[in-house]
Short mmCIF file of C-alpha atoms and ligand atoms in Angstrom, two decimals:
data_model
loop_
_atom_site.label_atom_id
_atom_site.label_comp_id
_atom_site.label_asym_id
_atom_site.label_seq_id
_atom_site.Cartn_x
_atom_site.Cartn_y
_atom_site.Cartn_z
CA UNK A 137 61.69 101.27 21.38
CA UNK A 138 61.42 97.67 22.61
CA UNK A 139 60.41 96.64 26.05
CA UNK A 140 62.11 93.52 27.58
CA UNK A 141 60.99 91.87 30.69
CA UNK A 142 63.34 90.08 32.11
CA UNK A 143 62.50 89.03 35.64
CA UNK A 144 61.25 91.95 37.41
CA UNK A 145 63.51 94.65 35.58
CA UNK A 146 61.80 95.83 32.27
CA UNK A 147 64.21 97.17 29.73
CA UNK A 148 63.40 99.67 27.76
CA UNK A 149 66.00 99.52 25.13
CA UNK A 150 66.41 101.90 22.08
CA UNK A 151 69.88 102.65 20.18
CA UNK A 152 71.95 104.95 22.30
CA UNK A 153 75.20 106.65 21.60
CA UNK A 154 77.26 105.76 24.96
CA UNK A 155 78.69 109.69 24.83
CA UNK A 156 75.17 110.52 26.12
CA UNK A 157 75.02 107.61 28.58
CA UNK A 158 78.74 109.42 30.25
CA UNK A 159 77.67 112.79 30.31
CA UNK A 160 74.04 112.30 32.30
CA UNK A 161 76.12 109.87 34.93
CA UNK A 162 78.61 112.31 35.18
CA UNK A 163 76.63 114.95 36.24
CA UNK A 164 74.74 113.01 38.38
CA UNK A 165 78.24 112.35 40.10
CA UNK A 166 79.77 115.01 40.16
CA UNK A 167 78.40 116.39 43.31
CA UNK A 168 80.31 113.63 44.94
CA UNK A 169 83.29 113.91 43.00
CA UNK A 170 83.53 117.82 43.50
CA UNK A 171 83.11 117.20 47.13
CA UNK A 172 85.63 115.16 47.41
CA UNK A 173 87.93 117.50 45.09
CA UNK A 174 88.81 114.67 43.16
CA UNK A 175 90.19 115.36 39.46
CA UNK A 176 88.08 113.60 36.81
CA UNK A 177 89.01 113.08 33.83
CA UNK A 178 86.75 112.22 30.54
CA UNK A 179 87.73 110.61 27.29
CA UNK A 180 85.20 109.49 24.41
CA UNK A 181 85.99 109.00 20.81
CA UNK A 182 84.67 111.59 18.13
CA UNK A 183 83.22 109.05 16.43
CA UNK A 184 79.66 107.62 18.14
CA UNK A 185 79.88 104.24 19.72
CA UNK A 186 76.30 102.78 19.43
CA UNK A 187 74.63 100.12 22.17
CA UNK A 188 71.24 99.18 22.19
CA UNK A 189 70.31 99.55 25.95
CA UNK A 190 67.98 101.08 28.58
CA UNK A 191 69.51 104.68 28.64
CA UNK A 192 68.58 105.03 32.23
CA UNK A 193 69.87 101.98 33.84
CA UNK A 194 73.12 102.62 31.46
CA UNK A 195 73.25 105.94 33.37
CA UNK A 196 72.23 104.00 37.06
CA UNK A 197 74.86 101.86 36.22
CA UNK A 198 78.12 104.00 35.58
CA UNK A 199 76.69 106.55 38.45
CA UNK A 200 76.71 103.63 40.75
CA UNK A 201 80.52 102.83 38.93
CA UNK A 202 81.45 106.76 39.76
CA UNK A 203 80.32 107.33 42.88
CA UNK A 204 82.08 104.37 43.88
CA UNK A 205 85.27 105.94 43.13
CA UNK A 206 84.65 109.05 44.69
CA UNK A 207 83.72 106.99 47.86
CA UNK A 208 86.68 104.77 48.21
CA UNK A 209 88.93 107.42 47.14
CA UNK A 210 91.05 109.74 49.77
CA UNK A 211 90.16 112.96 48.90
CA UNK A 212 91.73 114.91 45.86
CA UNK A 213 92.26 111.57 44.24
CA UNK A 214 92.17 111.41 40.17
CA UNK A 215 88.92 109.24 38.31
CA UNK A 216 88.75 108.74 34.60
CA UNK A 217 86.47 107.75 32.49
CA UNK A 218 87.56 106.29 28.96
CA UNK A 219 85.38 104.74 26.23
CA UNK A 220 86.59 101.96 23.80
CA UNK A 221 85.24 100.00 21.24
CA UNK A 222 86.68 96.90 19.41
CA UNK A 223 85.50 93.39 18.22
CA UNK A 224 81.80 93.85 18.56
CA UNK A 225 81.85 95.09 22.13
CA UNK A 226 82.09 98.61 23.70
CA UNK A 227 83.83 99.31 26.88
CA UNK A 228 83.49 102.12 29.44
CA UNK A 229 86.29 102.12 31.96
CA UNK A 230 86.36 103.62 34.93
CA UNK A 231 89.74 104.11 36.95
CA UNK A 232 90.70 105.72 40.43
CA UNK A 233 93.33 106.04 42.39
CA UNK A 234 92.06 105.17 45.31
CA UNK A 235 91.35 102.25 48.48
CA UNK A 236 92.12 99.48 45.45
CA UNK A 237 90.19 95.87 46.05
CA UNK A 238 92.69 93.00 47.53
CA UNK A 239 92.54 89.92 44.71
CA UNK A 240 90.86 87.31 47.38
CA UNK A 241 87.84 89.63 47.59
CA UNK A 242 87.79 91.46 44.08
CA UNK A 243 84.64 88.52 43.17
CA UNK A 244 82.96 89.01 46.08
CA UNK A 245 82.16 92.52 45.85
CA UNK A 246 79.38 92.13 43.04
CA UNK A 247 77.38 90.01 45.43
CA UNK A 248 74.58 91.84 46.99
CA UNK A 249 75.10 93.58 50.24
CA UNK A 250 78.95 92.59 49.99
CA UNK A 251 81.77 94.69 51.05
CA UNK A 252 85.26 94.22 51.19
CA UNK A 253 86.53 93.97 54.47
CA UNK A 254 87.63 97.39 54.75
CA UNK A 255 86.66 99.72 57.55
CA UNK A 256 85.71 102.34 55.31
CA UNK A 257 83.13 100.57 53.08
CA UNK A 258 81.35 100.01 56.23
CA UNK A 259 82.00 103.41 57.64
CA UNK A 260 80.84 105.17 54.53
CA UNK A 261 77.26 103.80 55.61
CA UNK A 262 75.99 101.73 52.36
CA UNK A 263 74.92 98.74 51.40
CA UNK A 264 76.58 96.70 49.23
CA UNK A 265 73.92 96.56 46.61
CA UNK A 266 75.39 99.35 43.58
CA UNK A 267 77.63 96.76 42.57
CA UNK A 268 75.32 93.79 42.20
CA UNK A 269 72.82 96.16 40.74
CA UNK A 270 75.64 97.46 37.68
CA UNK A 271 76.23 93.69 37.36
CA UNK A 272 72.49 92.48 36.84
CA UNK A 273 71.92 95.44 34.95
CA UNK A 274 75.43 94.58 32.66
CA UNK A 275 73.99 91.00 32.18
CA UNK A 276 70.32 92.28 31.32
CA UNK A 277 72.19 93.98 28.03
CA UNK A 278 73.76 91.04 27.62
CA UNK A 279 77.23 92.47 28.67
CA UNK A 280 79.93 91.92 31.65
CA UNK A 281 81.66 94.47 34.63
CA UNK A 282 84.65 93.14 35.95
CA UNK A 283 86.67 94.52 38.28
CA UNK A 284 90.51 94.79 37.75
CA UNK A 285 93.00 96.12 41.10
CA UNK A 286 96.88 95.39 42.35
CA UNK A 287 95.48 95.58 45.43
CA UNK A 288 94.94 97.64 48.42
CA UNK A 289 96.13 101.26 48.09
CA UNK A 290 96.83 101.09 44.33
CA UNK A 291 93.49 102.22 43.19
CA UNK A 292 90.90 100.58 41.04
CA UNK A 293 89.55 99.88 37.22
CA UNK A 294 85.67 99.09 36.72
CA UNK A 295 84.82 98.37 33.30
CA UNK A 296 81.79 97.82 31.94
CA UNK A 297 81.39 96.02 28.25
CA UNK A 298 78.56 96.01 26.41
CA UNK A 299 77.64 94.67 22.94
CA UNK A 300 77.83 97.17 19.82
CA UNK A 301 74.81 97.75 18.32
CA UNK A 302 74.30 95.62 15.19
CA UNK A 303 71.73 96.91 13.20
CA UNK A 304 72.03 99.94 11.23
CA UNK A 305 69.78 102.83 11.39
CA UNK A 306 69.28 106.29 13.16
CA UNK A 307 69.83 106.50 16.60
CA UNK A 308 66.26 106.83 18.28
CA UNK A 309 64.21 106.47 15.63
CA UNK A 310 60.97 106.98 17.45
CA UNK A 311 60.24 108.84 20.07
CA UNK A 312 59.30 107.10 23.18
CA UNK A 313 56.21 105.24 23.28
CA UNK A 314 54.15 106.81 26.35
CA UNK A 315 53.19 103.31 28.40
CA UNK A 316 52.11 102.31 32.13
CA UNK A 317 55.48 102.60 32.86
CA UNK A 318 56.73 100.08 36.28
CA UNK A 319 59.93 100.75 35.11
CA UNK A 320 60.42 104.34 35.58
CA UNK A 321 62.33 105.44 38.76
CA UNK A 322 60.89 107.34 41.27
CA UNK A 323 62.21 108.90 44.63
CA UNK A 324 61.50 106.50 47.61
CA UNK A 325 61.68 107.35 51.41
CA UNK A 326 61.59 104.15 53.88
CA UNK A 327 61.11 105.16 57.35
CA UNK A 328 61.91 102.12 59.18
CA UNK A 329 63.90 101.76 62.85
CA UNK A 330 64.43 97.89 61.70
CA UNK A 331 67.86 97.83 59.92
CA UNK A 332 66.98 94.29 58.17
CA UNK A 333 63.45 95.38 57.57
CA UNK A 334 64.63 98.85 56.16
CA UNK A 335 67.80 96.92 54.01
CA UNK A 336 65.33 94.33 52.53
CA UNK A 337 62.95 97.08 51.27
CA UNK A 338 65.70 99.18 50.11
CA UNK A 339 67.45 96.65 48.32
CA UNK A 340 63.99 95.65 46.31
CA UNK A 341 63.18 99.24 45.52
CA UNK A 342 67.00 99.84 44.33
CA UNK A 343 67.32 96.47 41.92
CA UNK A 344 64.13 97.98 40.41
CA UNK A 345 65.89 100.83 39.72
CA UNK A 346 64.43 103.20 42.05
CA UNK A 347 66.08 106.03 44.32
CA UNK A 348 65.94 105.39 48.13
CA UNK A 349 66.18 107.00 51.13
CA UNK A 350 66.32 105.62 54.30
CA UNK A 351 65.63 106.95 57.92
CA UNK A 352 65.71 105.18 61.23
CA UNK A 353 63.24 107.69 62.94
CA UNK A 354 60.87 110.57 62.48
CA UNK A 355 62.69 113.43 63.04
CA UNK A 356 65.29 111.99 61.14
CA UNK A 357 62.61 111.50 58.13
CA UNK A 358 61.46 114.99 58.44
CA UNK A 359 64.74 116.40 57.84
CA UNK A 360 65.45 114.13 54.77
CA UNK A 361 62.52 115.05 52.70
CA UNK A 362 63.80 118.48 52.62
CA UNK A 363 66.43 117.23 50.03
CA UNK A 364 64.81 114.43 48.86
CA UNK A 365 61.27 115.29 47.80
CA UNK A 366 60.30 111.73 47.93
CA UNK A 367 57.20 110.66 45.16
CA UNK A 368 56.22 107.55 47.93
CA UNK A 369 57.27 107.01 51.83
CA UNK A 370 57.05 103.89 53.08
CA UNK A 371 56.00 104.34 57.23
CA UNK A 372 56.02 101.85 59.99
CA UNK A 373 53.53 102.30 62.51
CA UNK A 374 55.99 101.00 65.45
CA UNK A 375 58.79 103.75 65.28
CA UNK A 376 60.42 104.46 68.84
CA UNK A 377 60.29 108.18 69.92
CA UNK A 378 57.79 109.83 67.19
CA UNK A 379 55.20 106.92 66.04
CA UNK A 380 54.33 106.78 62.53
CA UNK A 381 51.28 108.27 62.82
CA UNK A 382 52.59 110.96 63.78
CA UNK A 383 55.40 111.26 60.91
CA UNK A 384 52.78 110.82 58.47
CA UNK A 385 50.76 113.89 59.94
CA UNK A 386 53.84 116.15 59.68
CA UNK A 387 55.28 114.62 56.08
CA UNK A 388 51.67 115.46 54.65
CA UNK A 389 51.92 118.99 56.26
CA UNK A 390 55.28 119.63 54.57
CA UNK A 391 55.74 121.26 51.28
CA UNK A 392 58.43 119.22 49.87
CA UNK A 393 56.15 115.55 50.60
CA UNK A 394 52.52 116.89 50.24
CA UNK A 395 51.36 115.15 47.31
CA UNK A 396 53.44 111.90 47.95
CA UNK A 397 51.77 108.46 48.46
CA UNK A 398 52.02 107.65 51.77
CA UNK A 399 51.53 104.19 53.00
CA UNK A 400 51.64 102.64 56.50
CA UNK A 401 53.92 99.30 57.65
CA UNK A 402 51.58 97.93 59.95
CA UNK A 403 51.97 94.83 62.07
CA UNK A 404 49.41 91.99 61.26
CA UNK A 405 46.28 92.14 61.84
CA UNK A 406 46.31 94.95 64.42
CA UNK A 407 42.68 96.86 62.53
CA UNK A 408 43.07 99.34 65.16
CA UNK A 409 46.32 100.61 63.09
CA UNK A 410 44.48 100.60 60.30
CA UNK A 411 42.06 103.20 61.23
CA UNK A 412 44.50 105.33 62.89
CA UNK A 413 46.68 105.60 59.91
CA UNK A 414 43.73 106.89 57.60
CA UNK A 415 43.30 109.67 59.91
CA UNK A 416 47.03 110.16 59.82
CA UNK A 417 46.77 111.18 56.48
CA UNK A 418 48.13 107.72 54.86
CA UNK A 419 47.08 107.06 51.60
CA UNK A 420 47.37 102.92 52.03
CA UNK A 421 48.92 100.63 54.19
CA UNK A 422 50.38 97.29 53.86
CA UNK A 423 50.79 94.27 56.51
CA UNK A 424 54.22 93.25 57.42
CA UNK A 425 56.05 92.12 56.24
CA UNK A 426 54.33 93.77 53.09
CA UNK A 427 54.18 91.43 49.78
CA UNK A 428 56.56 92.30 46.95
CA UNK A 429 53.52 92.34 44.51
CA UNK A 430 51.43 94.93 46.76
CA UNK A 431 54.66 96.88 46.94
CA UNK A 432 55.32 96.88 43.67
CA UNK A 433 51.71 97.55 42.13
CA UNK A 434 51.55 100.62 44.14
CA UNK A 435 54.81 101.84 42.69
CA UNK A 436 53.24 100.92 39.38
CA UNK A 437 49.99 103.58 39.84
CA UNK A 438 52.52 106.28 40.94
CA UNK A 439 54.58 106.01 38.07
CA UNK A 440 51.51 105.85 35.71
CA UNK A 441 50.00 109.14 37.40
CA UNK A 442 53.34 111.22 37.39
CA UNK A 443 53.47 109.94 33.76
CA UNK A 444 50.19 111.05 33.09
CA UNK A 445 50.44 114.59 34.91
CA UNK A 446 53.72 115.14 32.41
CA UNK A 447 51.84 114.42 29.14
CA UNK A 448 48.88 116.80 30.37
CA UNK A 449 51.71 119.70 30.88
N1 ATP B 800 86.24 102.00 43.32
C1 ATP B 800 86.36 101.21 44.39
N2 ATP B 800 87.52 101.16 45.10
C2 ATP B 800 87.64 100.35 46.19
N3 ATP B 800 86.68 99.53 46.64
C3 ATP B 800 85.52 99.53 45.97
C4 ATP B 800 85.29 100.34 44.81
N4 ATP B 800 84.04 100.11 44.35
C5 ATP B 800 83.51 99.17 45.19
N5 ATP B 800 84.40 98.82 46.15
C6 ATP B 800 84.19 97.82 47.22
O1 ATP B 800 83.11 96.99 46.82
C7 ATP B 800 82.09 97.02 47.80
C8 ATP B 800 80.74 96.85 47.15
O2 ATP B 800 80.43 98.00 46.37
P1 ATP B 800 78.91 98.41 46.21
O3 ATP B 800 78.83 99.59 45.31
O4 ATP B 800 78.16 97.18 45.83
O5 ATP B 800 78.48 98.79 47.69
P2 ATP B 800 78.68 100.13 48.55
O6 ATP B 800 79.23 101.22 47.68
O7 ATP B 800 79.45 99.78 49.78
O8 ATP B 800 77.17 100.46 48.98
P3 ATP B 800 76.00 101.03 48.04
O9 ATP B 800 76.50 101.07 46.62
O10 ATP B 800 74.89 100.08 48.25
O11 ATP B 800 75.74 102.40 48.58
C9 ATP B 800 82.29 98.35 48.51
O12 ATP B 800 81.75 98.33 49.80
C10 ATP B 800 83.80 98.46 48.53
O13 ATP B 800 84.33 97.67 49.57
MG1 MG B 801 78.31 101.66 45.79
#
């Protein structure tokens, strides 16, 4: 197992057959895809094809490339995953039958918080970040995604190349090292009635690989943590309606968010805030707009304790 820093992403790359990498995305998909009774289709050679890559961000990556397709498919559509490998390089495809990209945009889409200029990529409510996520992740193995469509209505092909793995040897050879680990993913609720505010943070917390939520008020927050179990909520003080101290009182009193680190957005230099959102129950709290680093640290000493509470079980 080798670590790669790169940036702010940290790779954690062993020797992975790709027929693993299809199978964990595809259940994390399928939800998606069985909701939207789409027919999906799988195809992997017998034979292993072997990448040396971050298993998880392989399986971020082709989620992100799936649930895509389910999204900006009509309902009942077909999806199909195939896996190639030739000259050096291994290729997952993804196809659909589905919305299709117009040419004049099909380079645009891979640009963060782009969306083609279709009513339904805005309607379907995200962000225009999975693509420019699968792309920085592609480019981090030192591989491409490109994006391949006749145009609107006549569905779309994603695929994803990535270099063969060269050396010779057993595929994970050693199991993996236990580390402070800032690159493991954890579950992340921003409460936040500022869209740019809320988008900014998300968009951070996604490129590093972590799972986001995101609600514009309390009672809106309340209701996600029932099915997201967030690990870390991010709170600002100023919410209309419900204030954030309040939230925070009723997310620490609920089962599904009790043991998460809870940290207050508070405006600068207001002290007052401070003090109320200890009594709130907040673990920390960060001036806005809070600094990457701070963000980013705290995310580290979560990871490292829900790391540390596995190895003890
Ligand atoms: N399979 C597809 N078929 C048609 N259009 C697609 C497909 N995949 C992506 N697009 C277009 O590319 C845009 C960017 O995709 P991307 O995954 O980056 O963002 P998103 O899905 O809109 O939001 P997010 O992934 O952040 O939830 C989409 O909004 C959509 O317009
Ligand atoms: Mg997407």
């Amino acid at each position: 197992m080798s670590r790669i820093t790169r940036g702010q992403i940290v790779l954690r790359t062993e020797r992975i057959a790709l027929s693993e990498v299809i199978e964990e995305a595809v259940e994390a998909a399928r939800p998606q895809i069985e909701a939207a009774r789409h027919q999906l289709d799988v195809s992997v050679p017998r034979e292993p094809i072997v990448v040396d890559g971050d298993k998880a961000r392989l399986v971020q990556s082709l989620t992100n490339l799936l649930s895509n397709a389910a999204k900006f498919t009509p309902a009942g559509g077909h999806i199909g995953v195939t896996v190639t490998a030739h000259a050096g390089e291994a290729r997952i495809a993804v196809r659909d039958d589905g919305l299709g990209i117009p040419a004049e945009q099909q380079a645009r889409i891979f640009e963060a918080f782009a969306q083609a200029d279709t009513d339904l990529a805005r309607s379907k409510g995200g962000l225009g970040i999975g693509l420019a996520l699968v792309r920085k992740l592609a480019e981090l193995h030192g591989g491409a995604v490109r994006v391949e469509s006749e145009g609107a209505g006549r569905g779309s092909v994603f695929t994803l190349a990535l270099p063969l793995a060269k050396r010779a040897g057993p595929l994970r050879a050693r199991p993996a090292e236990p580390s402070a680990d800032t690159g493991r993913s954890l579950r992340v609720l921003i409460v936040e009635d500022h869209p740019d505010a809320a988008d900014a943070l998300e968009m951070h917390l996604r490129l590093r690989g972590h799972e986001t939520a995101v609600a514009r008020d309390g009672p809106s927050a309340l209701e996600c943590v029932e099915r997201f179990s967030p690990q870390v909520a991010f709170v600002d003080v100023g919410l209309p309606g419900m204030d954030g101290f309040e939230v925070a009182r009723r997310l620490r009193a609920h089962p599904s968010c009790a043991g998460a680190l809870l940290v207050a957005l508070t405006g600068y230099g207001r002290s007052e805030d401070k003090r109320r959102a200890s009594e709130a129950g907040f673990d920390t709290h960060l001036t806005k707009p809070a600094p990457l680093a701070a963000i980013a640290q705290l995310l580290a000493d979560v990871a490292a304790r829900t790391r540390s509470r596995a190895d003890a079980r």
